Amino acid sequence: MSLLPAGWLSANLGDLLNEPLRNGHSAKATGTQLGVRTLTLSAVTEGDFSVKNTKLTVADPAKVSDLWARSGDIFIERSNTPELVGTAKLYLGAEDFAIFPDLLIRARTVPGATPPYVAHYLQTLRARRHFQKAAQGISGSMPKISQATIVELELPVAPCAEQQRIVEALDSYLTRLDAAEQALLRAQANLKRYRASVLKAAVEGRLVPTEAELARQEGREYEPASVLLLRILAERRLRWEKAERAKMKAKGIAPKDDRWKAKYEEPAAPDLSGLPDLPEGWCWATVEGLYWDADYGTSQKCGPVGDGPAVLRIPNIRNQRIDLGNLKFAATADQLSRDGEIRTGDFLFIRTNGSRDLIGGARWSPPICHDPAISPPT
């Protein structure tokens, strides 16, 4: 440990314990309104020791009489995800409120080691890394730390009065940081609502003057969206016919008449039932009627390095924007065809995701490949 201030010393956590570390009790939930109230892991992860982070268990009160949480107890998660294992929080709740479970370890410090001071240190990056590095577990499991790992943690110990001043200063700073974080979250929520309101105004014709209004003011004609849509649909059909002719030519087939054109499927018209009225000159259309080509991306596996092109994945689309951080690459240049290349003006849709909030789309400019979970609409 680096040089400490005058009057400080370095000690192992085991030297500061008033009694041996204690694992909690493993008991099944009762599923009723009766039983021994027991803390859950989330009580420590969230730092919230309220009723919502407890459960009623079938523990025998006579066998868990020494497991009731007391004010000043420090609880350490001996098992959790690799990121959370070793999380520690100070209990300041009521006594005889709840016992603690087997996945928590209780630490009680000697009078000279102020519990809030020790608990704050256990949340430092150095302590977190100590626990995470020592955590043991097979792949895919929740790693565990032992009591030996906890007691051997080295920490700096300030004089008792100074510990109290440090705790008071930390509590003051952290309270302000919590308030700032909540203010930021509120601002982000307000920005999200503002974005939604701006988009709503745009698609309802209230963001800018409509073409119909401007045409009247300027005494000129204009092309309504319904006419524009007819031109788009006509162009869509011509593109399909051109592609079909190319396919037949490649196969050496010469059509005798135009009956092959009957295979073309017109896009479905929009169902107007329940849709609101639009501004003058606007019209409803389906997404299918506005695109010419749609396809899935590549299903090839890609990695952080490779000789092939970059591959755009679901994590690269956030809030209808494209983030080029953490790109993956195809193993070879031959691995992907140009059919999967993204071109200027393409729209990308996340067609599947564990979170409904992330299903959506974004517009792309530079050419890049993408995976099958990101595709134009079908």
Coordinates of C-alpha atoms in Angstrom, one line a residue:
M1 CA 0.0 0.0 0.0
S2 CA 1.2 3.5 -0.8
L3 CA 2.6 5.9 1.8
L4 CA -0.1 6.8 4.3
P5 CA -0.7 10.1 6.1
A6 CA 0.8 10.6 9.5
G7 CA -1.0 8.7 12.2
W8 CA -2.5 6.2 9.8
L9 CA -1.7 2.5 9.6
S10 CA -2.3 -0.4 7.3
A11 CA -4.2 -3.5 8.5
N12 CA -6.0 -6.5 7.2
L13 CA -9.7 -6.5 7.6
G14 CA -9.4 -9.6 9.8
D15 CA -7.5 -7.5 12.3
L16 CA -10.5 -5.1 12.6
L17 CA -13.2 -7.7 13.3
N18 CA -14.8 -7.9 16.7
E19 CA -15.9 -11.5 16.0
P20 CA -15.3 -14.0 13.2
L21 CA -17.1 -13.5 9.9
R22 CA -20.4 -15.2 9.7
N23 CA -22.2 -16.7 6.7
G24 CA -26.0 -16.4 6.7
H25 CA -28.7 -19.1 6.5
S26 CA -30.1 -20.8 3.5
A27 CA -33.8 -21.4 3.7
K28 CA -36.7 -21.7 1.2
A29 CA -39.3 -19.0 0.9
T30 CA -42.6 -19.9 2.5
G31 CA -44.9 -18.6 -0.2
T32 CA -47.2 -17.4 2.6
Q33 CA -47.5 -14.4 5.0
L34 CA -45.7 -16.4 7.7
G35 CA -42.1 -17.1 8.3
V36 CA -38.8 -15.5 9.2
R37 CA -38.0 -12.4 7.2
T38 CA -34.8 -12.7 5.4
L39 CA -32.8 -10.2 3.4
T40 CA -32.1 -10.9 -0.3
L41 CA -29.0 -10.2 -2.3
S42 CA -30.7 -7.1 -3.9
A43 CA -30.8 -5.5 -0.4
V44 CA -27.0 -5.2 -0.5
T45 CA -26.7 -4.6 -4.3
E46 CA -29.2 -1.7 -4.1
G47 CA -28.2 -0.6 -0.6
D48 CA -31.9 -0.8 0.3
F49 CA -32.8 -2.9 3.3
S50 CA -36.6 -2.2 3.1
V51 CA -39.3 -4.9 3.0
K52 CA -39.2 -5.0 -0.8
N53 CA -35.8 -6.6 -0.6
T54 CA -36.7 -9.3 1.8
K55 CA -38.6 -12.6 1.7
L56 CA -40.3 -14.8 4.3
T57 CA -38.5 -18.1 4.8
V58 CA -39.1 -21.4 6.6
A59 CA -36.0 -20.8 8.8
D60 CA -36.2 -22.2 12.4
P61 CA -36.1 -19.1 14.7
A62 CA -34.3 -21.1 17.3
K63 CA -31.4 -21.9 14.9
V64 CA -31.0 -18.4 13.4
S65 CA -31.2 -16.3 16.6
D66 CA -27.6 -15.0 16.0
L67 CA -28.3 -14.0 12.4
W68 CA -30.6 -11.0 13.1
A69 CA -29.2 -7.9 11.4
R70 CA -28.0 -5.2 13.7
S71 CA -27.3 -1.5 13.0
G72 CA -23.6 -1.3 12.1
D73 CA -23.4 -4.7 10.5
I74 CA -21.5 -4.8 7.2
F75 CA -22.9 -7.3 4.7
I76 CA -20.7 -8.6 1.9
E77 CA -22.0 -10.6 -1.1
R78 CA -20.0 -13.8 -1.2
S79 CA -21.6 -14.8 -4.4
N80 CA -23.0 -12.9 -7.4
T81 CA -22.2 -12.0 -11.0
P82 CA -18.5 -11.3 -11.7
E83 CA -19.3 -7.6 -11.6
L84 CA -21.2 -7.7 -8.3
V85 CA -19.5 -10.4 -6.2
G86 CA -18.0 -8.8 -3.1
T87 CA -20.4 -5.9 -3.1
A88 CA -20.6 -4.6 0.5
K89 CA -23.1 -2.3 2.3
L90 CA -23.6 -1.0 5.8
Y91 CA -26.9 -2.0 7.5
L92 CA -28.6 0.9 9.3
G93 CA -32.0 -0.6 9.6
A94 CA -34.1 -1.7 12.5
E95 CA -32.9 -4.5 14.8
D96 CA -34.8 -7.9 14.7
F97 CA -36.2 -6.9 11.3
A98 CA -34.6 -9.6 9.2
I99 CA -31.9 -12.3 9.2
F100 CA -29.4 -12.5 6.4
P101 CA -29.1 -15.3 3.8
D102 CA -26.3 -17.8 3.0
L103 CA -25.0 -15.7 0.1
L104 CA -24.2 -12.8 2.4
I105 CA -21.3 -12.6 4.9
R106 CA -21.6 -10.5 8.0
A107 CA -18.7 -8.4 9.4
R108 CA -18.7 -6.7 12.7
T109 CA -15.8 -4.4 13.5
V110 CA -14.0 -3.5 16.7
P111 CA -14.8 -0.1 18.4
G112 CA -11.7 1.6 16.8
A113 CA -12.8 0.7 13.3
T114 CA -15.9 2.8 12.5
P115 CA -18.4 0.6 10.5
P116 CA -19.3 3.4 8.0
Y117 CA -15.6 4.0 7.4
V118 CA -14.9 0.3 6.7
A119 CA -18.0 -0.1 4.6
H120 CA -17.0 2.9 2.4
Y121 CA -13.6 1.4 1.9
L122 CA -15.1 -1.9 0.8
Q123 CA -16.8 0.0 -2.0
T124 CA -13.5 1.4 -3.4
L125 CA -12.1 0.2 -6.7
R126 CA -9.2 -1.4 -5.0
A127 CA -11.4 -3.5 -2.7
R128 CA -13.7 -4.4 -5.5
R129 CA -10.8 -5.6 -7.6
H130 CA -9.4 -7.6 -4.7
F131 CA -12.7 -9.5 -4.4
Q132 CA -13.3 -9.9 -8.1
K133 CA -9.8 -11.2 -8.7
A134 CA -10.1 -13.8 -5.9
A135 CA -13.6 -15.0 -6.9
Q136 CA -13.9 -18.6 -7.9
G137 CA -16.5 -20.3 -10.1
I138 CA -16.9 -22.4 -13.2
S139 CA -17.9 -20.7 -16.5
G140 CA -21.4 -19.4 -16.5
S141 CA -21.9 -19.7 -12.7
M142 CA -22.0 -17.0 -10.0
P143 CA -18.4 -16.8 -8.7
K144 CA -17.8 -16.9 -4.9
I145 CA -15.3 -15.4 -2.5
S146 CA -14.2 -17.1 0.7
Q147 CA -14.0 -15.7 4.2
A148 CA -10.2 -15.9 3.8
T149 CA -10.4 -13.5 0.9
I150 CA -12.3 -11.0 3.0
V151 CA -10.1 -11.1 6.1
E152 CA -6.9 -10.8 4.1
L153 CA -8.0 -7.5 2.4
E154 CA -5.6 -4.8 3.3
L155 CA -7.0 -1.3 4.1
P156 CA -5.7 2.0 5.5
V157 CA -6.9 2.8 9.0
A158 CA -7.1 6.5 10.0
P159 CA -7.3 7.7 13.7
C160 CA -10.8 7.2 15.1
A161 CA -11.8 10.9 15.1
E162 CA -10.5 11.3 11.6
Q163 CA -12.5 8.2 10.4
Q164 CA -15.7 10.0 11.6
R165 CA -14.8 13.2 9.8
I166 CA -14.1 11.2 6.6
V167 CA -17.4 9.5 6.9
E168 CA -19.3 12.8 7.4
A169 CA -17.5 14.4 4.4
L170 CA -18.2 11.3 2.2
D171 CA -21.8 11.2 3.2
S172 CA -22.1 14.9 2.3
Y173 CA -20.4 14.5 -1.1
L174 CA -22.3 11.3 -2.0
T175 CA -25.6 12.9 -1.0
R176 CA -24.9 15.7 -3.5
L177 CA -23.8 13.2 -6.1
D178 CA -27.0 11.2 -5.7
A179 CA -29.0 14.4 -6.1
A180 CA -27.0 15.3 -9.2
E181 CA -27.6 11.8 -10.6
Q182 CA -31.3 12.1 -10.0
A183 CA -31.4 15.5 -11.7
L184 CA -29.5 14.0 -14.7
L185 CA -32.0 11.2 -14.9
R186 CA -34.9 13.6 -14.8
A187 CA -33.2 15.7 -17.5
Q188 CA -32.7 12.6 -19.7
A189 CA -36.4 11.7 -19.2
N190 CA -37.4 15.2 -20.2
L191 CA -35.2 15.1 -23.2
K192 CA -36.7 11.8 -24.2
R193 CA -40.2 13.3 -23.9
Y194 CA -39.1 16.4 -25.8
R195 CA -37.7 14.3 -28.6
A196 CA -40.9 12.4 -28.8
S197 CA -43.0 15.6 -28.9
V198 CA -40.8 17.0 -31.7
L199 CA -41.1 13.8 -33.7
K200 CA -44.9 13.8 -33.1
A201 CA -45.2 17.4 -34.2
A202 CA -43.1 16.6 -37.3
V203 CA -45.2 13.6 -38.4
E204 CA -48.4 15.6 -37.8
G205 CA -47.4 18.5 -40.0
R206 CA -47.0 21.0 -37.2
L207 CA -43.2 21.4 -37.1
V208 CA -42.9 23.4 -40.3
P209 CA -45.4 25.0 -42.7
T210 CA -47.0 22.4 -45.0
E211 CA -46.4 22.5 -48.7
A212 CA -50.2 23.2 -49.2
E213 CA -50.0 26.3 -47.0
L214 CA -46.8 27.6 -48.8
A215 CA -48.3 27.0 -52.2
R216 CA -51.4 29.0 -51.3
Q217 CA -49.3 31.8 -49.9
E218 CA -47.1 31.9 -53.1
G219 CA -50.0 31.4 -55.5
R220 CA -48.6 28.2 -57.1
E221 CA -49.4 24.5 -57.5
Y222 CA -47.8 21.7 -55.6
E223 CA -47.7 17.9 -55.8
P224 CA -49.8 16.2 -53.1
A225 CA -48.3 13.2 -51.4
S226 CA -50.9 10.9 -53.0
V227 CA -49.4 11.8 -56.5
L228 CA -45.9 11.3 -55.2
L229 CA -46.9 7.9 -53.8
L230 CA -48.2 6.8 -57.2
R231 CA -44.9 7.7 -58.8
I232 CA -43.0 5.8 -56.1
L233 CA -45.2 2.7 -56.7
A234 CA -44.7 3.0 -60.4
E235 CA -40.9 3.2 -60.0
R236 CA -41.1 0.3 -57.6
R237 CA -42.8 -1.9 -60.2
L238 CA -40.3 -0.8 -62.9
R239 CA -37.4 -1.8 -60.7
W240 CA -38.9 -5.2 -60.1
E241 CA -39.5 -5.7 -63.8
K242 CA -35.9 -4.7 -64.6
A243 CA -34.6 -7.1 -62.0
E244 CA -36.8 -9.9 -63.3
R245 CA -35.6 -9.3 -66.9
A246 CA -32.0 -9.5 -65.7
K247 CA -32.7 -12.8 -64.0
M248 CA -34.4 -14.3 -67.1
K249 CA -31.5 -13.0 -69.3
A250 CA -29.0 -14.7 -67.0
K251 CA -30.9 -18.0 -67.4
G252 CA -31.1 -17.6 -71.2
I253 CA -34.9 -17.1 -71.1
A254 CA -36.6 -14.8 -73.6
P255 CA -40.2 -14.0 -72.5
K256 CA -42.8 -14.5 -75.3
D257 CA -45.3 -12.0 -73.8
D258 CA -45.9 -9.9 -70.7
R259 CA -47.7 -12.5 -68.6
W260 CA -44.7 -12.8 -66.3
K261 CA -45.4 -9.3 -65.1
A262 CA -48.5 -10.7 -63.4
K263 CA -46.2 -12.2 -60.7
Y264 CA -45.6 -8.7 -59.3
E265 CA -47.2 -8.2 -55.9
E266 CA -48.4 -4.8 -55.2
P267 CA -47.6 -3.6 -51.6
A268 CA -50.6 -3.7 -49.2
A269 CA -52.5 -0.5 -48.9
P270 CA -52.6 1.0 -45.4
D271 CA -55.5 0.2 -43.1
L272 CA -56.9 3.6 -42.4
S273 CA -59.3 2.5 -39.7
G274 CA -58.3 4.3 -36.4
L275 CA -55.7 6.5 -38.1
P276 CA -55.9 10.2 -37.5
D277 CA -56.6 12.8 -40.2
L278 CA -53.5 14.2 -41.9
P279 CA -52.7 17.7 -43.0
E280 CA -53.8 18.8 -46.4
G281 CA -51.6 17.3 -49.1
W282 CA -50.4 14.3 -47.0
C283 CA -51.4 10.7 -47.3
W284 CA -50.9 7.4 -45.4
A285 CA -48.6 4.7 -46.9
T286 CA -47.1 1.4 -45.7
V287 CA -43.4 1.0 -45.3
E288 CA -43.5 -1.8 -47.8
G289 CA -44.8 0.6 -50.4
L290 CA -41.9 3.0 -49.9
Y291 CA -38.9 0.6 -50.2
W292 CA -37.6 -1.2 -53.2
D293 CA -35.4 -3.9 -51.6
A294 CA -35.3 -5.6 -48.2
D295 CA -32.9 -8.2 -46.9
Y296 CA -31.4 -9.7 -43.8
G297 CA -27.8 -9.2 -42.9
T298 CA -25.0 -11.8 -42.6
S299 CA -25.2 -14.7 -40.1
Q300 CA -21.4 -15.1 -40.3
K301 CA -19.6 -15.1 -37.0
C302 CA -17.4 -12.0 -36.5
G303 CA -14.8 -11.0 -33.9
P304 CA -12.9 -8.0 -32.6
V305 CA -10.2 -8.5 -35.3
G306 CA -10.4 -9.8 -38.9
D307 CA -9.4 -9.1 -42.4
G308 CA -12.9 -8.7 -43.6
P309 CA -15.2 -5.7 -43.5
A310 CA -16.7 -4.2 -40.3
V311 CA -20.0 -5.7 -39.2
L312 CA -22.7 -3.5 -37.6
R313 CA -24.5 -5.2 -34.7
I314 CA -27.4 -4.6 -32.4
P315 CA -25.3 -2.8 -29.8
N316 CA -24.2 -0.3 -32.4
I317 CA -27.7 1.1 -32.7
R318 CA -28.9 3.2 -29.8
N319 CA -31.7 5.7 -29.7
Q320 CA -32.1 5.7 -33.5
R321 CA -28.4 6.6 -33.9
I322 CA -25.5 4.5 -35.0
D323 CA -22.5 4.1 -32.7
L324 CA -19.3 2.9 -34.4
G325 CA -17.7 1.9 -31.1
N326 CA -16.9 -1.7 -30.4
L327 CA -17.2 -2.9 -34.0
K328 CA -16.7 -6.5 -35.0
F329 CA -15.0 -7.7 -38.2
A330 CA -15.5 -10.6 -40.6
A331 CA -12.7 -13.1 -40.6
T332 CA -11.9 -12.7 -44.3
A333 CA -12.9 -10.3 -47.1
D334 CA -14.6 -13.3 -48.9
Q335 CA -16.8 -14.1 -45.9
L336 CA -19.5 -11.5 -46.8
S337 CA -21.2 -10.7 -50.1
R338 CA -22.0 -7.3 -51.3
D339 CA -25.7 -8.1 -50.7
G340 CA -25.0 -7.4 -47.0
E341 CA -23.4 -4.0 -47.6
I342 CA -25.1 -1.0 -46.3
R343 CA -25.3 2.0 -48.6
T344 CA -26.0 5.6 -48.2
G345 CA -29.7 6.2 -47.4
D346 CA -30.4 2.6 -46.1
F347 CA -32.6 2.2 -43.1
L348 CA -31.7 -0.5 -40.6
F349 CA -34.2 -2.1 -38.4
I350 CA -33.5 -4.1 -35.2
R351 CA -36.0 -6.9 -35.9
T352 CA -35.4 -8.8 -32.6
N353 CA -34.1 -7.9 -29.2
G354 CA -34.6 -8.9 -25.6
S355 CA -35.8 -5.4 -24.8
R356 CA -38.8 -4.0 -26.7
D357 CA -37.4 -0.5 -26.2
L358 CA -34.5 -1.4 -28.5
I359 CA -36.6 -2.7 -31.4
G360 CA -36.6 0.0 -34.0
G361 CA -34.4 1.6 -36.7
A362 CA -31.8 4.0 -37.7
R363 CA -30.5 5.6 -40.9
W364 CA -27.0 4.8 -42.2
S365 CA -24.6 6.6 -44.4
P366 CA -21.2 4.9 -44.8
P367 CA -21.1 1.4 -46.4
I368 CA -20.8 -1.4 -43.8
C369 CA -22.1 -5.0 -43.3
H370 CA -24.6 -6.0 -40.7
D371 CA -25.9 -9.1 -39.0
P372 CA -29.3 -10.8 -39.5
A373 CA -30.9 -9.3 -36.5
I374 CA -30.6 -5.9 -38.2
S375 CA -32.5 -5.6 -41.5
P376 CA -34.8 -3.5 -43.6
P377 CA -38.5 -4.2 -42.8
T378 CA -40.1 -7.3 -44.3

